[in-house]
Amino acid sequence: MTLTAPLCVQVPAGAATMELGNVSQPTYGPGPEAPGSSTPGLVGMVHGFLRLVQPNALPVELIADFGQSQSEEAIGEQVQQLLLYELGFLVCTAIGLLFIILMPLVGCCFCCCRCCGNCGGHMYQKQGRRMGCRRRVLWASVLLVSALLLAGDVCAFVSNTRFSQAVCGTFPNVNNTLDNVRTYVASIPQQINFIIDSSDVPLGHANRSLQDVGPNLGGMIVLGIRRSTDGALGSLQSLLQGMETLAAAFGSIASTRLHLEELQRNYSRRLASLRDGLNQTLQRCGHPCGSVSLDGLAFSANFSTIPGVERQLEALGDVSGSNIASDLKKVNSTLDTTPAKVQEQSQDVVTKTQDQLGLIRQEIRSWQEQLPLLEVEENIGAFVSNATSVLEEYKEPIITLDRLRWSICVLLCCMVLLVVLCNIFGLLLGPLGLKESVLPTQRSSLSNAGGNFFMAGVGFSFIFSWLLMLLVLITFVLGGNIYMLICESWRSQQLFQLLDTPGLIPGFNLSELLGQEGGTANFSEIYRQCQRDAALWQTLHLDQTVSLDELLNISQYTGEISTAFEKMNITLSPISLLSQSQRDLLLNASRAGQPPDFTLSLEQVGWGQPCVGMGVSGSVLRWSTAPSPLLLWEFHQRLPGCPLAPVSPLGATGHLLQLGGPGSTLPCRDGVCPPPHEPHSRFSWLCLCLFQLDQNVTQGSLLDLATELEQLADKGTDVKKDLKADARKLRELNKEMQMSFSGPLQSLKENIHSVQSRAAQLEAQTKAALDKARETQEFLDREMANIIKNDTRAFLEELLDFFETYISWAKNRLTGDVARCKPIAQTLDNVEAITCNYILDSLNAFWFSLGWCTFFLLPSIILAVRLAKFYRRMDTADVYRNETLEMPPTFNFYKIPRPSTKH
């Protein structure tokens, strides 16, 4: 037996996926092999003849009730009805018996009659004008009858051989069919074992879930807790990160302030020294240099007046120095250790549950002994074994008897062939030796031999025809009746109704064979179900005998598992997000971390000065000098969506820059930029940045002063070289101061903007984070036990769902896939094909062919006797003369032939 590979299907079970295979179906051998020869036309004629003889339907009720009535009158009526049903066969049987009886008697009488010179025994043939025509008609008739006899004899030979082939092929065909049944029977326990062995899949999933109860159940609990804590933890961590960033910005402001103060002190001394040197040079220059002013060689701002941020740094530093961040990490570490605690605290429950899994495994293993399919398998297996032994026991005797039967039938067919040969020789030799001009008494020996062959064929016909009819009658009664009773009623399914009658066949009880109590098995219903390849459980209605719900019930074990999980107590460490002191610390830090008022300081460094050096016309900015790259960079940083492109180069109008699109204007009011803290528009900081970055840190422009000195030197003064040297020093100092102050000033400005923007949202962010942490803490204090309980119940349901899914799958497989009984229906169809199509059709074709031959022996006898007279040599001659007598005029219209004399 070969089992096809199982096809894997995925059956969802809880949160996991179980792979349970399909029940494998066995591969069966080929069907019965038909005999080598075939006569479909002849078989069709036989079936038509049998339906003509027996047009009545099978009397199912009459056959089922026959012999059960005790009264003689009822029995007589039943016999009368059976005889009426068999009327066609009885009529044919009567005709056959008459033929068997009368044919030998007629043959004896015919022989005696001819010996007495009668019945054509007198060797005299009266001659006439139409003798040739009569002979030819008789010759053609004998030829036609002989051809029909030969055709029937050939069909008889073929049918006889096919019958022997069918009988000899019955044993291997039946053995192959029984092997398929044996394969089918053997597959039943294998399929049941497959279903039982598949229980290892849910048991394995359940055992692995129990072994990993910490990661599984603990992970579910952690996930349930994190759904509520992740938001609060994220808000607090974001708040701490924002405070840390704000503290870094305040720290940068403090350090930048110190750095600017140091730069201011250093460059103040250098500016003072440079101013003293310029004063001396200008004094030596005299009147031409009297218009030069050195008031701009001083700082325009005092960086020491920038407000300090020590209080903000202290408040934010307290938050950084606190253990809030570490406490939040402890919450995560507590959640991370939850699976290990669950694994530790559930060991007793896991042990008890694994014990119940072992009991479930034993319970499932016990199903094999309780399933009624195994009883059916044993009964069918015993029936197949008995049938096989009976076949082996009778195989040799049946084959021997069939050889003897074949020999007898061949001998009788040879008798028919002998008659045909006699007719053929007569038909050949007679015309060859006959001459029209020769008198009957002078016919040749060849012609006479032809006539003798005809008479020999007649003699053989009388001798063997009754034997042929006897064989035809026996095989007709047996083969015809069996075919109509079994084969025709099988195809019309009337036989199923008869087989459904209990006790009809002695020694055969379908219910006992299938192991069913109460005799409820219905053959026709089983056959129809098996033709649809239904499972044996549905076909035999085994659910009426054994309830699968009760058989596959493992609720007692799953109930113990549920009880154990309900008693399980999982205790986790309390989770505290923030203490009250930490809440107060964060709230105070959000309030104390607000930046001081930097407006006055910004005004001191020129961030509130008039818009000098730049004019605004619509959306066009105009500078008297080229804007620095730092200014353009700041513009793009502040307003990335507002492009600034050069319109014209330096010329009479200075540098022109297009701001944004048509209609865009700068928010300068009366030529003064708005202070930084006033959110006038998105251009407020633009105006601030443009002016602060593009103006000097000194009160006057060192470059303008250097240019003025160079112009004086070009006029040819006495201190020309000194003026050029001082101008060079001014340019170098301006360049050095720009490089020294641009970075710190830019950093100071960015940090101020950063702390102002961040501090504006800090208090609201802190309150929102604290509110969310408070709500989360209240939820955990209130719902922690419920989370653990609900997740434990969900884990239990997932665990039990493995078994519920397996039980449902096992029910579906037992009722839908195990022991699909199409092989049983195929076996019955094979038996019907072997019996009806091979054996009975061959047998019926044989008697029909032989009966055909026997029937045509009668006209063959009559025609051969008549035709033989035209070819045999006669003892007395009769001469025919074609002359007419002269009569009176009144009789002239008569022409009477003159008889010839006999010799």
mmCIF file of N, CA and C in Angstrom, residues 224-264:
data_model
loop_
_atom_site.group_PDB
_atom_site.id
_atom_site.type_symbol
_atom_site.label_atom_id
_atom_site.label_comp_id
_atom_site.label_asym_id
_atom_site.label_seq_id
_atom_site.Cartn_x
_atom_site.Cartn_y
_atom_site.Cartn_z
ATOM 1 N N GLY A 224 0.486 44.835 28.381
ATOM 2 C CA GLY A 224 -0.696 45.500 28.924
ATOM 3 C C GLY A 224 -0.336 46.694 29.788
ATOM 4 N N ILE A 225 0.762 46.588 30.568
ATOM 5 C CA ILE A 225 1.187 47.710 31.409
ATOM 6 C C ILE A 225 1.771 48.824 30.552
ATOM 7 N N ARG A 226 2.562 48.433 29.563
ATOM 8 C CA ARG A 226 3.208 49.450 28.735
ATOM 9 C C ARG A 226 2.198 50.250 27.915
ATOM 10 N N ARG A 227 1.059 49.686 27.644
ATOM 11 C CA ARG A 227 0.051 50.460 26.911
ATOM 12 C C ARG A 227 -0.321 51.738 27.667
ATOM 13 N N SER A 228 -0.234 51.688 28.999
ATOM 14 C CA SER A 228 -0.590 52.853 29.801
ATOM 15 C C SER A 228 0.627 53.651 30.246
ATOM 16 N N THR A 229 1.784 53.003 30.394
ATOM 17 C CA THR A 229 2.953 53.710 30.928
ATOM 18 C C THR A 229 3.818 54.333 29.847
ATOM 19 N N ASP A 230 3.776 53.801 28.630
ATOM 20 C CA ASP A 230 4.694 54.311 27.607
ATOM 21 C C ASP A 230 4.443 55.780 27.311
ATOM 22 N N GLY A 231 3.191 56.184 27.303
ATOM 23 C CA GLY A 231 2.893 57.593 27.032
ATOM 24 C C GLY A 231 3.443 58.501 28.116
ATOM 25 N N ALA A 232 3.213 58.122 29.377
ATOM 26 C CA ALA A 232 3.702 58.942 30.486
ATOM 27 C C ALA A 232 5.225 58.939 30.541
ATOM 28 N N LEU A 233 5.828 57.756 30.376
ATOM 29 C CA LEU A 233 7.288 57.695 30.388
ATOM 30 C C LEU A 233 7.880 58.514 29.248
ATOM 31 N N GLY A 234 7.275 58.441 28.078
ATOM 32 C CA GLY A 234 7.770 59.238 26.958
ATOM 33 C C GLY A 234 7.669 60.723 27.232
ATOM 34 N N SER A 235 6.558 61.150 27.828
ATOM 35 C CA SER A 235 6.394 62.575 28.139
ATOM 36 C C SER A 235 7.413 63.043 29.160
ATOM 37 N N LEU A 236 7.638 62.234 30.212
ATOM 38 C CA LEU A 236 8.611 62.617 31.235
ATOM 39 C C LEU A 236 10.029 62.633 30.680
ATOM 40 N N GLN A 237 10.357 61.622 29.875
ATOM 41 C CA GLN A 237 11.694 61.606 29.287
ATOM 42 C C GLN A 237 11.891 62.772 28.324
ATOM 43 N N SER A 238 10.856 63.103 27.564
ATOM 44 C CA SER A 238 10.945 64.264 26.674
ATOM 45 C C SER A 238 11.100 65.549 27.493
ATOM 46 N N LEU A 239 10.395 65.638 28.636
ATOM 47 C CA LEU A 239 10.515 66.809 29.500
ATOM 48 C C LEU A 239 11.921 66.934 30.060
ATOM 49 N N LEU A 240 12.468 65.825 30.544
ATOM 50 C CA LEU A 240 13.828 65.860 31.091
ATOM 51 C C LEU A 240 14.837 66.228 30.008
ATOM 52 N N GLN A 241 14.651 65.708 28.827
ATOM 53 C CA GLN A 241 15.559 66.036 27.736
ATOM 54 C C GLN A 241 15.453 67.515 27.363
ATOM 55 N N GLY A 242 14.228 68.048 27.371
ATOM 56 C CA GLY A 242 14.051 69.478 27.089
ATOM 57 C C GLY A 242 14.703 70.346 28.148
ATOM 58 N N MET A 243 14.550 69.951 29.435
ATOM 59 C CA MET A 243 15.206 70.714 30.498
ATOM 60 C C MET A 243 16.719 70.635 30.381
ATOM 61 N N GLU A 244 17.199 69.493 30.007
ATOM 62 C CA GLU A 244 18.646 69.355 29.832
ATOM 63 C C GLU A 244 19.137 70.229 28.683
ATOM 64 N N THR A 245 18.385 70.259 27.592
ATOM 65 C CA THR A 245 18.751 71.119 26.469
ATOM 66 C C THR A 245 18.685 72.594 26.873
ATOM 67 N N LEU A 246 17.644 72.942 27.636
ATOM 68 C CA LEU A 246 17.510 74.335 28.103
ATOM 69 C C LEU A 246 18.656 74.710 29.025
ATOM 70 N N ALA A 247 19.025 73.807 29.901
ATOM 71 C CA ALA A 247 20.155 74.074 30.788
ATOM 72 C C ALA A 247 21.440 74.252 29.995
ATOM 73 N N ALA A 248 21.612 73.465 28.948
ATOM 74 C CA ALA A 248 22.804 73.623 28.115
ATOM 75 C C ALA A 248 22.803 74.981 27.427
ATOM 76 N N ALA A 249 21.627 75.444 26.984
ATOM 77 C CA ALA A 249 21.550 76.759 26.341
ATOM 78 C C ALA A 249 21.868 77.872 27.333
ATOM 79 N N PHE A 250 21.302 77.755 28.560
ATOM 80 C CA PHE A 250 21.639 78.758 29.593
ATOM 81 C C PHE A 250 23.121 78.723 29.908
ATOM 82 N N GLY A 251 23.680 77.555 29.996
ATOM 83 C CA GLY A 251 25.118 77.458 30.236
ATOM 84 C C GLY A 251 25.922 78.093 29.131
ATOM 85 N N SER A 252 25.496 77.912 27.882
ATOM 86 C CA SER A 252 26.184 78.517 26.758
ATOM 87 C C SER A 252 26.081 80.044 26.820
ATOM 88 N N ILE A 253 24.894 80.544 27.242
ATOM 89 C CA ILE A 253 24.741 82.003 27.382
ATOM 90 C C ILE A 253 25.712 82.534 28.424
ATOM 91 N N ALA A 254 25.810 81.857 29.572
ATOM 92 C CA ALA A 254 26.713 82.315 30.639
ATOM 93 C C ALA A 254 28.164 82.304 30.167
ATOM 94 N N SER A 255 28.574 81.248 29.511
ATOM 95 C CA SER A 255 29.965 81.174 29.047
ATOM 96 C C SER A 255 30.236 82.190 27.936
ATOM 97 N N THR A 256 29.248 82.355 27.037
ATOM 98 C CA THR A 256 29.418 83.351 25.968
ATOM 99 C C THR A 256 29.526 84.751 26.561
ATOM 100 N N ARG A 257 28.729 85.019 27.569
ATOM 101 C CA ARG A 257 28.795 86.343 28.231
ATOM 102 C C ARG A 257 30.183 86.592 28.799
ATOM 103 N N LEU A 258 30.747 85.645 29.504
ATOM 104 C CA LEU A 258 32.094 85.794 30.055
ATOM 105 C C LEU A 258 33.115 85.985 28.944
ATOM 106 N N HIS A 259 32.966 85.230 27.867
ATOM 107 C CA HIS A 259 33.904 85.332 26.755
ATOM 108 C C HIS A 259 33.825 86.714 26.100
ATOM 109 N N LEU A 260 32.601 87.217 25.915
ATOM 110 C CA LEU A 260 32.449 88.546 25.330
ATOM 111 C C LEU A 260 33.020 89.636 26.238
ATOM 112 N N GLU A 261 32.833 89.473 27.552
ATOM 113 C CA GLU A 261 33.419 90.445 28.487
ATOM 114 C C GLU A 261 34.938 90.434 28.378
ATOM 115 N N GLU A 262 35.519 89.255 28.285
ATOM 116 C CA GLU A 262 36.976 89.159 28.164
ATOM 117 C C GLU A 262 37.447 89.792 26.857
ATOM 118 N N LEU A 263 36.756 89.517 25.748
ATOM 119 C CA LEU A 263 37.123 90.124 24.475
ATOM 120 C C LEU A 263 36.992 91.648 24.528
ATOM 121 N N GLN A 264 35.911 92.089 25.183
ATOM 122 C CA GLN A 264 35.689 93.533 25.269
ATOM 123 C C GLN A 264 36.817 94.213 26.056
#
